mmCIF file of C-alpha atoms and ligand atoms in Angstrom:
data_model
loop_
_atom_site.group_PDB
_atom_site.id
_atom_site.type_symbol
_atom_site.label_atom_id
_atom_site.label_comp_id
_atom_site.label_asym_id
_atom_site.label_seq_id
_atom_site.Cartn_x
_atom_site.Cartn_y
_atom_site.Cartn_z
ATOM 1 C CA UNK A 22 37.029 -28.297 -1.578
ATOM 2 C CA UNK A 23 33.633 -28.212 0.097
ATOM 3 C CA UNK A 24 31.953 -24.948 -0.692
ATOM 4 C CA UNK A 25 30.020 -23.116 1.977
ATOM 5 C CA UNK A 26 28.117 -20.507 0.016
ATOM 6 C CA UNK A 27 25.460 -19.013 2.230
ATOM 7 C CA UNK A 28 23.261 -15.931 2.013
ATOM 8 C CA UNK A 29 23.193 -13.306 4.741
ATOM 9 C CA UNK A 30 21.275 -14.187 7.919
ATOM 10 C CA UNK A 31 17.439 -14.036 7.693
ATOM 11 C CA UNK A 32 17.334 -14.010 3.880
ATOM 12 C CA UNK A 33 16.129 -17.610 3.744
ATOM 13 C CA UNK A 34 13.353 -16.763 6.245
ATOM 14 C CA UNK A 35 11.708 -14.585 3.588
ATOM 15 C CA UNK A 36 8.478 -15.980 2.168
ATOM 16 C CA UNK A 37 7.972 -14.691 -1.361
ATOM 17 C CA UNK A 38 5.448 -11.874 -1.801
ATOM 18 C CA UNK A 39 2.162 -13.109 -3.211
ATOM 19 C CA UNK A 40 0.576 -10.684 -5.631
ATOM 20 C CA UNK A 41 -3.106 -10.663 -6.490
ATOM 21 C CA UNK A 42 -4.002 -13.216 -9.171
ATOM 22 C CA UNK A 43 -4.412 -11.678 -12.624
ATOM 23 C CA UNK A 44 -5.525 -14.623 -14.763
ATOM 24 C CA UNK A 45 -8.071 -17.404 -14.610
ATOM 25 C CA UNK A 46 -7.268 -20.544 -16.574
ATOM 26 C CA UNK A 47 -9.474 -20.746 -19.655
ATOM 27 C CA UNK A 48 -11.050 -17.298 -19.219
ATOM 28 C CA UNK A 49 -10.036 -14.264 -21.233
ATOM 29 C CA UNK A 50 -12.163 -11.533 -19.692
ATOM 30 C CA UNK A 51 -11.639 -12.013 -15.984
ATOM 31 C CA UNK A 52 -12.513 -9.014 -13.851
ATOM 32 C CA UNK A 53 -9.524 -8.309 -11.632
ATOM 33 C CA UNK A 54 -10.472 -7.080 -8.170
ATOM 34 C CA UNK A 55 -7.456 -8.606 -6.446
ATOM 35 C CA UNK A 56 -4.753 -5.896 -6.401
ATOM 36 C CA UNK A 57 -6.511 -2.621 -5.482
ATOM 37 C CA UNK A 58 -5.833 -1.175 -8.916
ATOM 38 C CA UNK A 59 -7.762 1.812 -10.226
ATOM 39 C CA UNK A 60 -10.705 0.479 -12.283
ATOM 40 C CA UNK A 61 -10.508 3.601 -14.475
ATOM 41 C CA UNK A 62 -6.899 2.878 -15.405
ATOM 42 C CA UNK A 63 -4.244 5.577 -15.768
ATOM 43 C CA UNK A 64 -5.074 9.270 -16.353
ATOM 44 C CA UNK A 65 -4.554 10.333 -19.993
ATOM 45 C CA UNK A 66 -2.252 13.102 -18.774
ATOM 46 C CA UNK A 67 0.173 10.502 -17.378
ATOM 47 C CA UNK A 68 -0.030 8.186 -20.404
ATOM 48 C CA UNK A 69 0.807 11.077 -22.739
ATOM 49 C CA UNK A 70 3.778 12.148 -20.616
ATOM 50 C CA UNK A 71 5.038 8.553 -20.431
ATOM 51 C CA UNK A 72 4.829 8.109 -24.227
ATOM 52 C CA UNK A 73 6.565 11.423 -24.872
ATOM 53 C CA UNK A 74 9.458 10.400 -22.633
ATOM 54 C CA UNK A 75 10.095 7.430 -24.939
ATOM 55 C CA UNK A 76 11.815 9.826 -27.368
ATOM 56 C CA UNK A 77 14.568 10.440 -24.814
ATOM 57 C CA UNK A 78 15.263 6.859 -23.781
ATOM 58 C CA UNK A 79 18.878 7.019 -24.948
ATOM 59 C CA UNK A 80 19.518 9.674 -22.260
ATOM 60 C CA UNK A 81 20.249 8.810 -18.659
ATOM 61 C CA UNK A 82 17.531 10.064 -16.342
ATOM 62 C CA UNK A 83 18.184 12.930 -13.949
ATOM 63 C CA UNK A 84 19.300 11.788 -10.543
ATOM 64 C CA UNK A 85 17.736 14.312 -8.162
ATOM 65 C CA UNK A 86 14.097 14.051 -9.350
ATOM 66 C CA UNK A 87 13.815 17.782 -8.621
ATOM 67 C CA UNK A 88 10.949 18.452 -11.003
ATOM 68 C CA UNK A 89 8.736 15.641 -9.686
ATOM 69 C CA UNK A 90 9.583 16.467 -6.072
ATOM 70 C CA UNK A 91 8.651 20.104 -6.684
ATOM 71 C CA UNK A 92 5.340 19.086 -8.246
ATOM 72 C CA UNK A 93 4.527 16.794 -5.314
ATOM 73 C CA UNK A 94 5.568 19.524 -2.880
ATOM 74 C CA UNK A 95 3.362 22.129 -4.603
ATOM 75 C CA UNK A 96 0.305 19.873 -4.675
ATOM 76 C CA UNK A 97 0.598 18.721 -1.067
ATOM 77 C CA UNK A 98 2.105 21.860 0.448
ATOM 78 C CA UNK A 99 5.334 20.081 1.399
ATOM 79 C CA UNK A 100 8.995 21.036 1.346
ATOM 80 C CA UNK A 101 10.390 19.403 -1.816
ATOM 81 C CA UNK A 102 13.786 19.040 -0.129
ATOM 82 C CA UNK A 103 12.304 16.536 2.281
ATOM 83 C CA UNK A 104 10.829 14.296 -0.432
ATOM 84 C CA UNK A 105 12.516 11.168 -1.811
ATOM 85 C CA UNK A 106 11.298 9.294 -4.909
ATOM 86 C CA UNK A 107 11.547 5.540 -5.335
ATOM 87 C CA UNK A 108 10.580 2.529 -7.406
ATOM 88 C CA UNK A 109 7.180 2.237 -5.786
ATOM 89 C CA UNK A 110 6.768 2.942 -2.102
ATOM 90 C CA UNK A 111 8.205 -0.560 -1.723
ATOM 91 C CA UNK A 112 11.617 0.895 -2.483
ATOM 92 C CA UNK A 113 11.222 3.577 0.185
ATOM 93 C CA UNK A 114 10.372 0.800 2.670
ATOM 94 C CA UNK A 115 13.509 -1.062 1.524
ATOM 95 C CA UNK A 116 15.668 2.071 1.963
ATOM 96 C CA UNK A 117 14.315 2.589 5.488
ATOM 97 C CA UNK A 118 15.134 -0.968 6.529
ATOM 98 C CA UNK A 119 18.514 -0.918 4.813
ATOM 99 C CA UNK A 120 19.527 2.402 6.376
ATOM 100 C CA UNK A 121 18.122 1.959 9.881
ATOM 101 C CA UNK A 122 17.839 -1.749 10.721
ATOM 102 C CA UNK A 123 20.390 -4.548 10.750
ATOM 103 C CA UNK A 124 21.320 -7.750 12.535
ATOM 104 C CA UNK A 125 20.089 -7.646 16.137
ATOM 105 C CA UNK A 126 17.609 -4.803 15.525
ATOM 106 C CA UNK A 127 13.843 -5.156 15.729
ATOM 107 C CA UNK A 128 11.245 -3.825 13.307
ATOM 108 C CA UNK A 129 7.607 -3.750 14.362
ATOM 109 C CA UNK A 130 4.679 -4.479 12.060
ATOM 110 C CA UNK A 131 1.149 -5.401 13.057
ATOM 111 C CA UNK A 132 -0.840 -8.612 12.862
ATOM 112 C CA UNK A 133 -2.586 -7.892 9.560
ATOM 113 C CA UNK A 134 0.050 -5.459 8.260
ATOM 114 C CA UNK A 135 1.319 -5.252 4.678
ATOM 115 C CA UNK A 136 3.725 -8.132 3.956
ATOM 116 C CA UNK A 137 6.505 -5.970 2.492
ATOM 117 C CA UNK A 138 7.380 -4.686 5.995
ATOM 118 C CA UNK A 139 8.414 -8.159 7.084
ATOM 119 C CA UNK A 140 10.158 -8.982 3.797
ATOM 120 C CA UNK A 141 12.269 -5.791 3.798
ATOM 121 C CA UNK A 142 13.100 -6.260 7.494
ATOM 122 C CA UNK A 143 14.449 -9.770 6.882
ATOM 123 C CA UNK A 144 16.294 -8.637 3.753
ATOM 124 C CA UNK A 145 18.152 -6.147 5.957
ATOM 125 C CA UNK A 146 19.048 -8.908 8.440
ATOM 126 C CA UNK A 147 16.824 -7.454 11.175
ATOM 127 C CA UNK A 148 14.156 -9.203 13.225
ATOM 128 C CA UNK A 149 10.471 -8.578 12.498
ATOM 129 C CA UNK A 150 8.216 -8.275 15.549
ATOM 130 C CA UNK A 151 4.516 -8.857 14.932
ATOM 131 C CA UNK A 152 2.087 -6.997 17.226
ATOM 132 C CA UNK A 153 -1.593 -7.981 17.587
ATOM 133 C CA UNK A 154 -4.356 -5.669 16.379
ATOM 134 C CA UNK A 155 -7.687 -5.119 18.091
ATOM 135 C CA UNK A 156 -10.533 -6.369 15.892
ATOM 136 C CA UNK A 157 -8.610 -5.527 12.713
ATOM 137 C CA UNK A 158 -7.618 -2.056 13.933
ATOM 138 C CA UNK A 159 -4.078 -1.014 14.866
ATOM 139 C CA UNK A 160 -3.605 -1.028 18.631
ATOM 140 C CA UNK A 161 -1.261 1.770 19.704
ATOM 141 C CA UNK A 162 -0.896 0.473 23.263
ATOM 142 C CA UNK A 163 0.100 -2.985 22.022
ATOM 143 C CA UNK A 164 2.733 -1.448 19.741
ATOM 144 C CA UNK A 165 4.152 0.707 22.522
ATOM 145 C CA UNK A 166 4.254 -2.316 24.821
ATOM 146 C CA UNK A 167 6.241 -4.262 22.193
ATOM 147 C CA UNK A 168 8.944 -1.595 21.849
ATOM 148 C CA UNK A 169 12.391 -2.355 23.256
ATOM 149 C CA UNK A 170 15.810 -0.734 23.117
ATOM 150 C CA UNK A 171 16.307 -2.694 19.892
ATOM 151 C CA UNK A 172 13.263 -1.286 18.067
ATOM 152 C CA UNK A 173 14.415 0.761 15.071
ATOM 153 C CA UNK A 174 11.318 1.040 12.885
ATOM 154 C CA UNK A 175 7.558 0.767 13.363
ATOM 155 C CA UNK A 176 5.460 0.324 10.219
ATOM 156 C CA UNK A 177 1.761 1.074 10.074
ATOM 157 C CA UNK A 178 -0.437 1.734 7.060
ATOM 158 C CA UNK A 179 -3.201 4.317 7.483
ATOM 159 C CA UNK A 180 -5.659 3.425 5.985
ATOM 160 C CA UNK A 181 -4.430 -0.146 6.409
ATOM 161 C CA UNK A 182 -4.325 -2.943 3.857
ATOM 162 C CA UNK A 183 -5.996 -5.484 3.847
ATOM 163 C CA UNK A 184 -8.344 -4.291 6.618
ATOM 164 C CA UNK A 185 -9.262 -0.856 5.225
ATOM 165 C CA UNK A 186 -9.429 0.560 8.761
ATOM 166 C CA UNK A 187 -7.813 3.767 10.045
ATOM 167 C CA UNK A 188 -6.514 5.121 13.309
ATOM 168 C CA UNK A 189 -7.123 8.778 14.154
ATOM 169 C CA UNK A 190 -4.595 11.582 14.190
ATOM 170 C CA UNK A 191 -4.508 11.668 17.983
ATOM 171 C CA UNK A 192 -3.650 7.959 18.212
ATOM 172 C CA UNK A 193 -0.930 8.317 15.582
ATOM 173 C CA UNK A 194 0.581 11.264 17.486
ATOM 174 C CA UNK A 195 0.461 9.269 20.712
ATOM 175 C CA UNK A 196 2.305 6.444 18.965
ATOM 176 C CA UNK A 197 4.984 8.759 17.573
ATOM 177 C CA UNK A 198 5.508 10.448 20.929
ATOM 178 C CA UNK A 199 5.611 7.184 22.870
ATOM 179 C CA UNK A 200 8.316 5.475 20.789
ATOM 180 C CA UNK A 201 11.780 4.932 22.229
ATOM 181 C CA UNK A 202 14.397 7.526 21.262
ATOM 182 C CA UNK A 203 16.054 5.407 18.544
ATOM 183 C CA UNK A 204 12.868 4.381 16.690
ATOM 184 C CA UNK A 205 11.236 5.821 13.559
ATOM 185 C CA UNK A 206 7.477 5.635 12.924
ATOM 186 C CA UNK A 207 6.704 4.941 9.262
ATOM 187 C CA UNK A 208 3.220 5.939 8.116
ATOM 188 C CA UNK A 209 2.376 4.112 4.897
ATOM 189 C CA UNK A 210 -0.138 6.313 3.088
ATOM 190 C CA UNK A 211 -0.703 4.156 0.011
ATOM 191 C CA UNK A 212 -4.456 4.803 0.325
ATOM 192 C CA UNK A 213 -4.342 8.340 1.770
ATOM 193 C CA UNK A 214 -5.724 9.823 -1.485
ATOM 194 C CA UNK A 215 -8.986 7.967 -0.891
ATOM 195 C CA UNK A 216 -9.659 9.821 2.364
ATOM 196 C CA UNK A 217 -10.961 13.322 1.707
ATOM 197 C CA UNK A 218 -8.974 16.006 3.478
ATOM 198 C CA UNK A 219 -6.416 13.541 4.884
ATOM 199 C CA UNK A 220 -2.735 14.504 4.626
ATOM 200 C CA UNK A 221 -1.369 11.004 5.272
ATOM 201 C CA UNK A 222 0.331 12.258 8.420
ATOM 202 C CA UNK A 223 2.342 15.036 6.731
ATOM 203 C CA UNK A 224 1.469 17.633 9.397
ATOM 204 C CA UNK A 225 2.786 15.324 12.104
ATOM 205 C CA UNK A 226 6.159 15.244 10.387
ATOM 206 C CA UNK A 227 6.485 19.039 10.570
ATOM 207 C CA UNK A 228 6.502 18.930 14.359
ATOM 208 C CA UNK A 229 8.390 15.665 14.967
ATOM 209 C CA UNK A 230 11.790 14.290 14.041
ATOM 210 C CA UNK A 231 10.891 10.577 14.195
ATOM 211 C CA UNK A 232 8.084 10.203 11.642
ATOM 212 C CA UNK A 233 8.322 9.322 7.937
ATOM 213 C CA UNK A 234 5.433 9.022 5.465
ATOM 214 C CA UNK A 235 5.427 6.846 2.333
ATOM 215 C CA UNK A 236 3.068 7.393 -0.610
ATOM 216 C CA UNK A 237 2.457 5.716 -3.950
ATOM 217 C CA UNK A 238 1.347 6.341 -7.523
ATOM 218 C CA UNK A 239 0.199 2.709 -7.767
ATOM 219 C CA UNK A 240 -3.340 3.066 -6.461
ATOM 220 C CA UNK A 241 -5.398 6.170 -7.152
ATOM 221 C CA UNK A 242 -3.047 7.396 -9.897
ATOM 222 C CA UNK A 243 -3.340 4.093 -11.748
ATOM 223 C CA UNK A 244 0.427 3.699 -12.235
ATOM 224 C CA UNK A 245 1.115 0.405 -10.446
ATOM 225 C CA UNK A 246 2.776 -0.969 -13.577
ATOM 226 C CA UNK A 247 5.159 1.997 -13.788
ATOM 227 C CA UNK A 248 6.470 1.605 -10.193
ATOM 228 C CA UNK A 249 6.620 5.066 -8.594
ATOM 229 C CA UNK A 250 6.388 6.005 -4.929
ATOM 230 C CA UNK A 251 7.734 8.656 -2.622
ATOM 231 C CA UNK A 252 8.600 9.365 0.965
ATOM 232 C CA UNK A 253 8.490 12.494 3.133
ATOM 233 C CA UNK A 254 10.271 12.997 6.407
ATOM 234 C CA UNK A 255 12.753 14.974 8.498
ATOM 235 C CA UNK A 256 15.681 16.284 6.433
ATOM 236 C CA UNK A 257 18.243 14.163 8.244
ATOM 237 C CA UNK A 258 16.359 10.928 7.534
ATOM 238 C CA UNK A 259 15.694 11.798 3.883
ATOM 239 C CA UNK A 260 19.374 12.682 3.395
ATOM 240 C CA UNK A 261 20.298 9.313 4.902
ATOM 241 C CA UNK A 262 17.915 7.417 2.605
ATOM 242 C CA UNK A 263 19.364 9.231 -0.412
ATOM 243 C CA UNK A 264 22.758 7.740 0.391
ATOM 244 C CA UNK A 265 21.474 4.203 -0.142
ATOM 245 C CA UNK A 266 19.297 5.139 -3.135
ATOM 246 C CA UNK A 267 20.804 4.309 -6.512
ATOM 247 C CA UNK A 268 21.319 7.548 -8.484
ATOM 248 C CA UNK A 269 19.383 6.236 -11.480
ATOM 249 C CA UNK A 270 16.649 4.398 -9.600
ATOM 250 C CA UNK A 271 13.924 6.178 -11.593
ATOM 251 C CA UNK A 272 13.595 6.259 -15.378
ATOM 252 C CA UNK A 273 12.444 9.387 -17.243
ATOM 253 C CA UNK A 274 9.107 7.836 -18.323
ATOM 254 C CA UNK A 275 8.370 7.056 -14.672
ATOM 255 C CA UNK A 276 9.258 10.568 -13.544
ATOM 256 C CA UNK A 277 7.292 12.225 -16.356
ATOM 257 C CA UNK A 278 4.186 10.077 -15.832
ATOM 258 C CA UNK A 279 4.178 10.719 -12.090
ATOM 259 C CA UNK A 280 4.598 14.460 -12.496
ATOM 260 C CA UNK A 281 1.675 14.667 -14.918
ATOM 261 C CA UNK A 282 -0.459 12.463 -12.665
ATOM 262 C CA UNK A 283 0.120 14.379 -9.446
ATOM 263 C CA UNK A 284 -0.854 17.624 -11.195
ATOM 264 C CA UNK A 285 -4.095 16.047 -12.434
ATOM 265 C CA UNK A 286 -6.296 17.083 -9.499
ATOM 266 C CA UNK A 287 -9.492 16.538 -11.489
ATOM 267 C CA UNK A 288 -8.615 12.844 -11.754
ATOM 268 C CA UNK A 289 -8.065 12.559 -8.020
ATOM 269 C CA UNK A 290 -11.398 14.230 -7.203
ATOM 270 C CA UNK A 291 -13.320 12.065 -9.636
ATOM 271 C CA UNK A 292 -11.736 8.797 -8.525
ATOM 272 C CA UNK A 293 -12.189 9.592 -4.842
ATOM 273 C CA UNK A 294 -15.876 10.387 -5.294
ATOM 274 C CA UNK A 295 -16.591 7.375 -7.489
ATOM 275 C CA UNK A 296 -14.734 5.081 -5.120
ATOM 276 C CA UNK A 297 -16.599 6.365 -2.061
ATOM 277 C CA UNK A 298 -19.984 5.956 -3.763
ATOM 278 C CA UNK A 299 -19.312 2.464 -5.133
ATOM 279 C CA UNK A 300 -17.624 1.294 -1.937
ATOM 280 C CA UNK A 301 -20.679 2.270 0.102
ATOM 281 C CA UNK A 302 -22.931 0.522 -2.405
ATOM 282 C CA UNK A 303 -20.835 -2.660 -2.391
ATOM 283 C CA UNK A 304 -20.566 -2.824 1.417
ATOM 284 C CA UNK A 305 -24.329 -2.378 1.694
ATOM 285 C CA UNK A 306 -25.061 -5.003 -0.978
ATOM 286 C CA UNK A 307 -22.783 -7.550 0.742
ATOM 287 C CA UNK A 308 -24.343 -6.756 4.121
ATOM 288 C CA UNK A 309 -27.759 -7.523 2.641
ATOM 289 C CA UNK A 310 -26.384 -10.926 1.662
ATOM 290 C CA UNK A 311 -25.220 -11.418 5.257
ATOM 291 C CA UNK A 312 -21.545 -10.622 4.632
ATOM 292 C CA UNK A 313 -20.313 -7.882 6.989
ATOM 293 C CA UNK A 314 -17.222 -5.709 6.566
ATOM 294 C CA UNK A 315 -15.540 -2.986 8.601
ATOM 295 C CA UNK A 316 -16.081 0.555 7.336
ATOM 296 C CA UNK A 317 -13.363 0.845 4.710
ATOM 297 C CA UNK A 318 -11.382 4.049 4.171
ATOM 298 C CA UNK A 319 -9.598 2.689 1.073
ATOM 299 C CA UNK A 320 -10.476 1.321 -2.390
ATOM 300 C CA UNK A 321 -11.334 -2.188 -1.248
ATOM 301 C CA UNK A 322 -13.599 -3.988 1.171
ATOM 302 C CA UNK A 323 -12.605 -6.786 3.510
ATOM 303 C CA UNK A 324 -15.600 -9.116 3.342
ATOM 304 C CA UNK A 325 -15.985 -11.389 6.357
ATOM 305 C CA UNK A 326 -17.445 -14.864 5.872
ATOM 306 C CA UNK A 327 -18.577 -17.343 8.514
ATOM 307 C CA UNK A 328 -15.394 -19.392 8.327
ATOM 308 C CA UNK A 329 -12.410 -20.242 6.143
ATOM 309 C CA UNK A 330 -14.268 -22.928 4.189
ATOM 310 C CA UNK A 331 -16.993 -20.476 3.198
ATOM 311 C CA UNK A 332 -14.455 -17.814 2.164
ATOM 312 C CA UNK A 333 -12.567 -20.349 0.042
ATOM 313 C CA UNK A 334 -15.743 -21.747 -1.465
ATOM 314 C CA UNK A 335 -16.892 -18.262 -2.371
ATOM 315 C CA UNK A 336 -13.504 -17.421 -3.876
ATOM 316 C CA UNK A 337 -13.676 -20.543 -6.049
ATOM 317 C CA UNK A 338 -17.224 -19.705 -7.108
ATOM 318 C CA UNK A 339 -16.207 -16.145 -8.010
ATOM 319 C CA UNK A 340 -13.283 -17.485 -10.043
ATOM 320 C CA UNK A 341 -15.549 -19.889 -11.898
ATOM 321 C CA UNK A 342 -17.619 -16.814 -12.765
ATOM 322 C CA UNK A 343 -14.697 -14.764 -14.049
ATOM 323 C CA UNK A 344 -14.106 -12.679 -10.926
ATOM 324 C CA UNK A 345 -10.744 -12.437 -9.165
ATOM 325 C CA UNK A 346 -10.603 -11.254 -5.563
ATOM 326 C CA UNK A 347 -7.882 -11.668 -2.943
ATOM 327 C CA UNK A 348 -7.615 -14.392 -0.337
ATOM 328 C CA UNK A 349 -5.973 -13.013 2.775
ATOM 329 C CA UNK A 350 -5.186 -16.118 4.838
ATOM 330 C CA UNK A 351 -1.532 -15.078 4.647
ATOM 331 C CA UNK A 352 -2.509 -11.889 6.497
ATOM 332 C CA UNK A 353 -4.105 -13.836 9.349
ATOM 333 C CA UNK A 354 -7.594 -13.347 7.925
ATOM 334 C CA UNK A 355 -8.540 -16.791 6.574
ATOM 335 C CA UNK A 356 -12.306 -16.193 6.754
ATOM 336 C CA UNK A 357 -12.088 -12.993 4.698
ATOM 337 C CA UNK A 358 -11.808 -11.984 1.065
ATOM 338 C CA UNK A 359 -10.457 -8.606 0.039
ATOM 339 C CA UNK A 360 -12.429 -7.146 -2.837
ATOM 340 C CA UNK A 361 -11.187 -4.103 -4.742
ATOM 341 C CA UNK A 362 -13.889 -1.532 -5.486
ATOM 342 C CA UNK A 363 -14.195 -1.800 -9.259
ATOM 343 C CA UNK A 364 -16.318 0.179 -11.683
ATOM 344 C CA UNK A 365 -20.087 0.053 -11.326
ATOM 345 C CA UNK A 366 -20.661 -3.077 -13.403
ATOM 346 C CA UNK A 367 -17.868 -4.997 -11.623
ATOM 347 C CA UNK A 368 -19.313 -4.038 -8.231
ATOM 348 C CA UNK A 369 -22.754 -5.215 -9.286
ATOM 349 C CA UNK A 370 -21.373 -8.434 -10.673
ATOM 350 C CA UNK A 371 -19.285 -9.330 -7.656
ATOM 351 C CA UNK A 372 -22.144 -8.580 -5.233
ATOM 352 C CA UNK A 373 -24.609 -10.558 -7.348
ATOM 353 C CA UNK A 374 -22.260 -13.543 -7.644
ATOM 354 C CA UNK A 375 -21.534 -13.625 -3.909
ATOM 355 C CA UNK A 376 -25.300 -13.500 -3.326
ATOM 356 C CA UNK A 377 -25.767 -16.474 -5.656
ATOM 357 C CA UNK A 378 -23.069 -18.456 -3.879
ATOM 358 C CA UNK A 379 -24.577 -17.845 -0.456
ATOM 359 C CA UNK A 380 -28.073 -18.716 -1.647
ATOM 360 C CA UNK A 381 -26.768 -22.110 -2.718
ATOM 361 C CA UNK A 382 -24.507 -22.684 0.270
ATOM 362 C CA UNK A 383 -25.972 -21.245 3.475
HETATM 363 C C1 PLP B 1 -0.307 -1.153 -2.609
HETATM 364 C C2 PLP B 1 0.404 -0.777 -1.376
HETATM 365 C C3 PLP B 1 1.599 -0.093 -1.449
HETATM 366 C C4 PLP B 1 2.128 0.361 -2.770
HETATM 367 O O1 PLP B 1 3.314 -0.206 -3.078
HETATM 368 P P1 PLP B 1 4.061 0.312 -4.394
HETATM 369 O O2 PLP B 1 5.409 -0.300 -4.242
HETATM 370 O O3 PLP B 1 4.089 1.798 -4.311
HETATM 371 O O4 PLP B 1 3.306 -0.181 -5.582
HETATM 372 C C5 PLP B 1 2.246 0.247 -0.275
HETATM 373 N N1 PLP B 1 1.712 -0.076 0.916
HETATM 374 C C6 PLP B 1 0.539 -0.712 1.016
HETATM 375 C C7 PLP B 1 -0.037 -0.993 2.356
HETATM 376 C C8 PLP B 1 -0.145 -1.093 -0.128
HETATM 377 O O5 PLP B 1 -1.300 -1.742 -0.037
#
């Protein structure tokens, strides 16, 4: 018998997700500025809650996540019924693709968009459609022009990764209102906490039935290792996503840590202020070395070099000096390096080292 074991269509088109490097061969104290993690770590409130939950590990977790959803709802002024919790916002993205896109359907992402949109689209058997951006900013007209009767989902991150740029509320509304009747706009708000006074698009959802927002505990809340994210959207869509969600997708330590973290408003204020101050300093310092970047609204800077060779050379030089940043050639930005805003000493060190490299190489 000749076997013909084959995966579902599109699965083999998936290129594996590349995470930010975390180790440098032969160096123990590398400074990691490659994954947009919080340089101040995890709030003590969340670590304590996580540890306490260890005493109940023999119990199955609750399945409705009511307590965490209520806490998120209270903090953000949202209806807890319309919140869904997942294993990172990645899982919410997976649910959306699984529930709304299949073979023959199209899912739009943009030129420099987050790679999980494409991966989850292919995993669902659907066809990813890549739309150009305008100078590293999402182009609403280009997205609308790319929509067809097959478009089921449109993913944008606001602020975006790896560009750090944002589109305004009016543009986002125009996008939502211009989509074909069968399409959902997904607003990925992984970095929304870094923008003072920004609701991630929540208000838009109250007045529309085709917009969903995803959020994460991985960035500002310093819980990337614990894998917690959430989504907010119209009741009908959230109810649909809950049908594909595994009942025990979240463990109790995850739920407890997230609940403590979201209530820790002091942490959020402090991290937002520190990030804004250090980000401005870092952008300015790089500019003085002749390395421009777009105004970033997130916790990283996309540094633009003269060409790919210079970006790669600088990355190698940083590595040799114990500093890890992110190459973004895979995001169509080969002449750029994405640098997470670290603590003050990391920012100084990365700026100084880039300055040294350019002094020797320009
Ligand atoms: C980091 C990031 C996320 C977070 O993913 P999690 O699965 O919640 O860790 C989501 N979207 C974008 C654009 C990101 O950069």
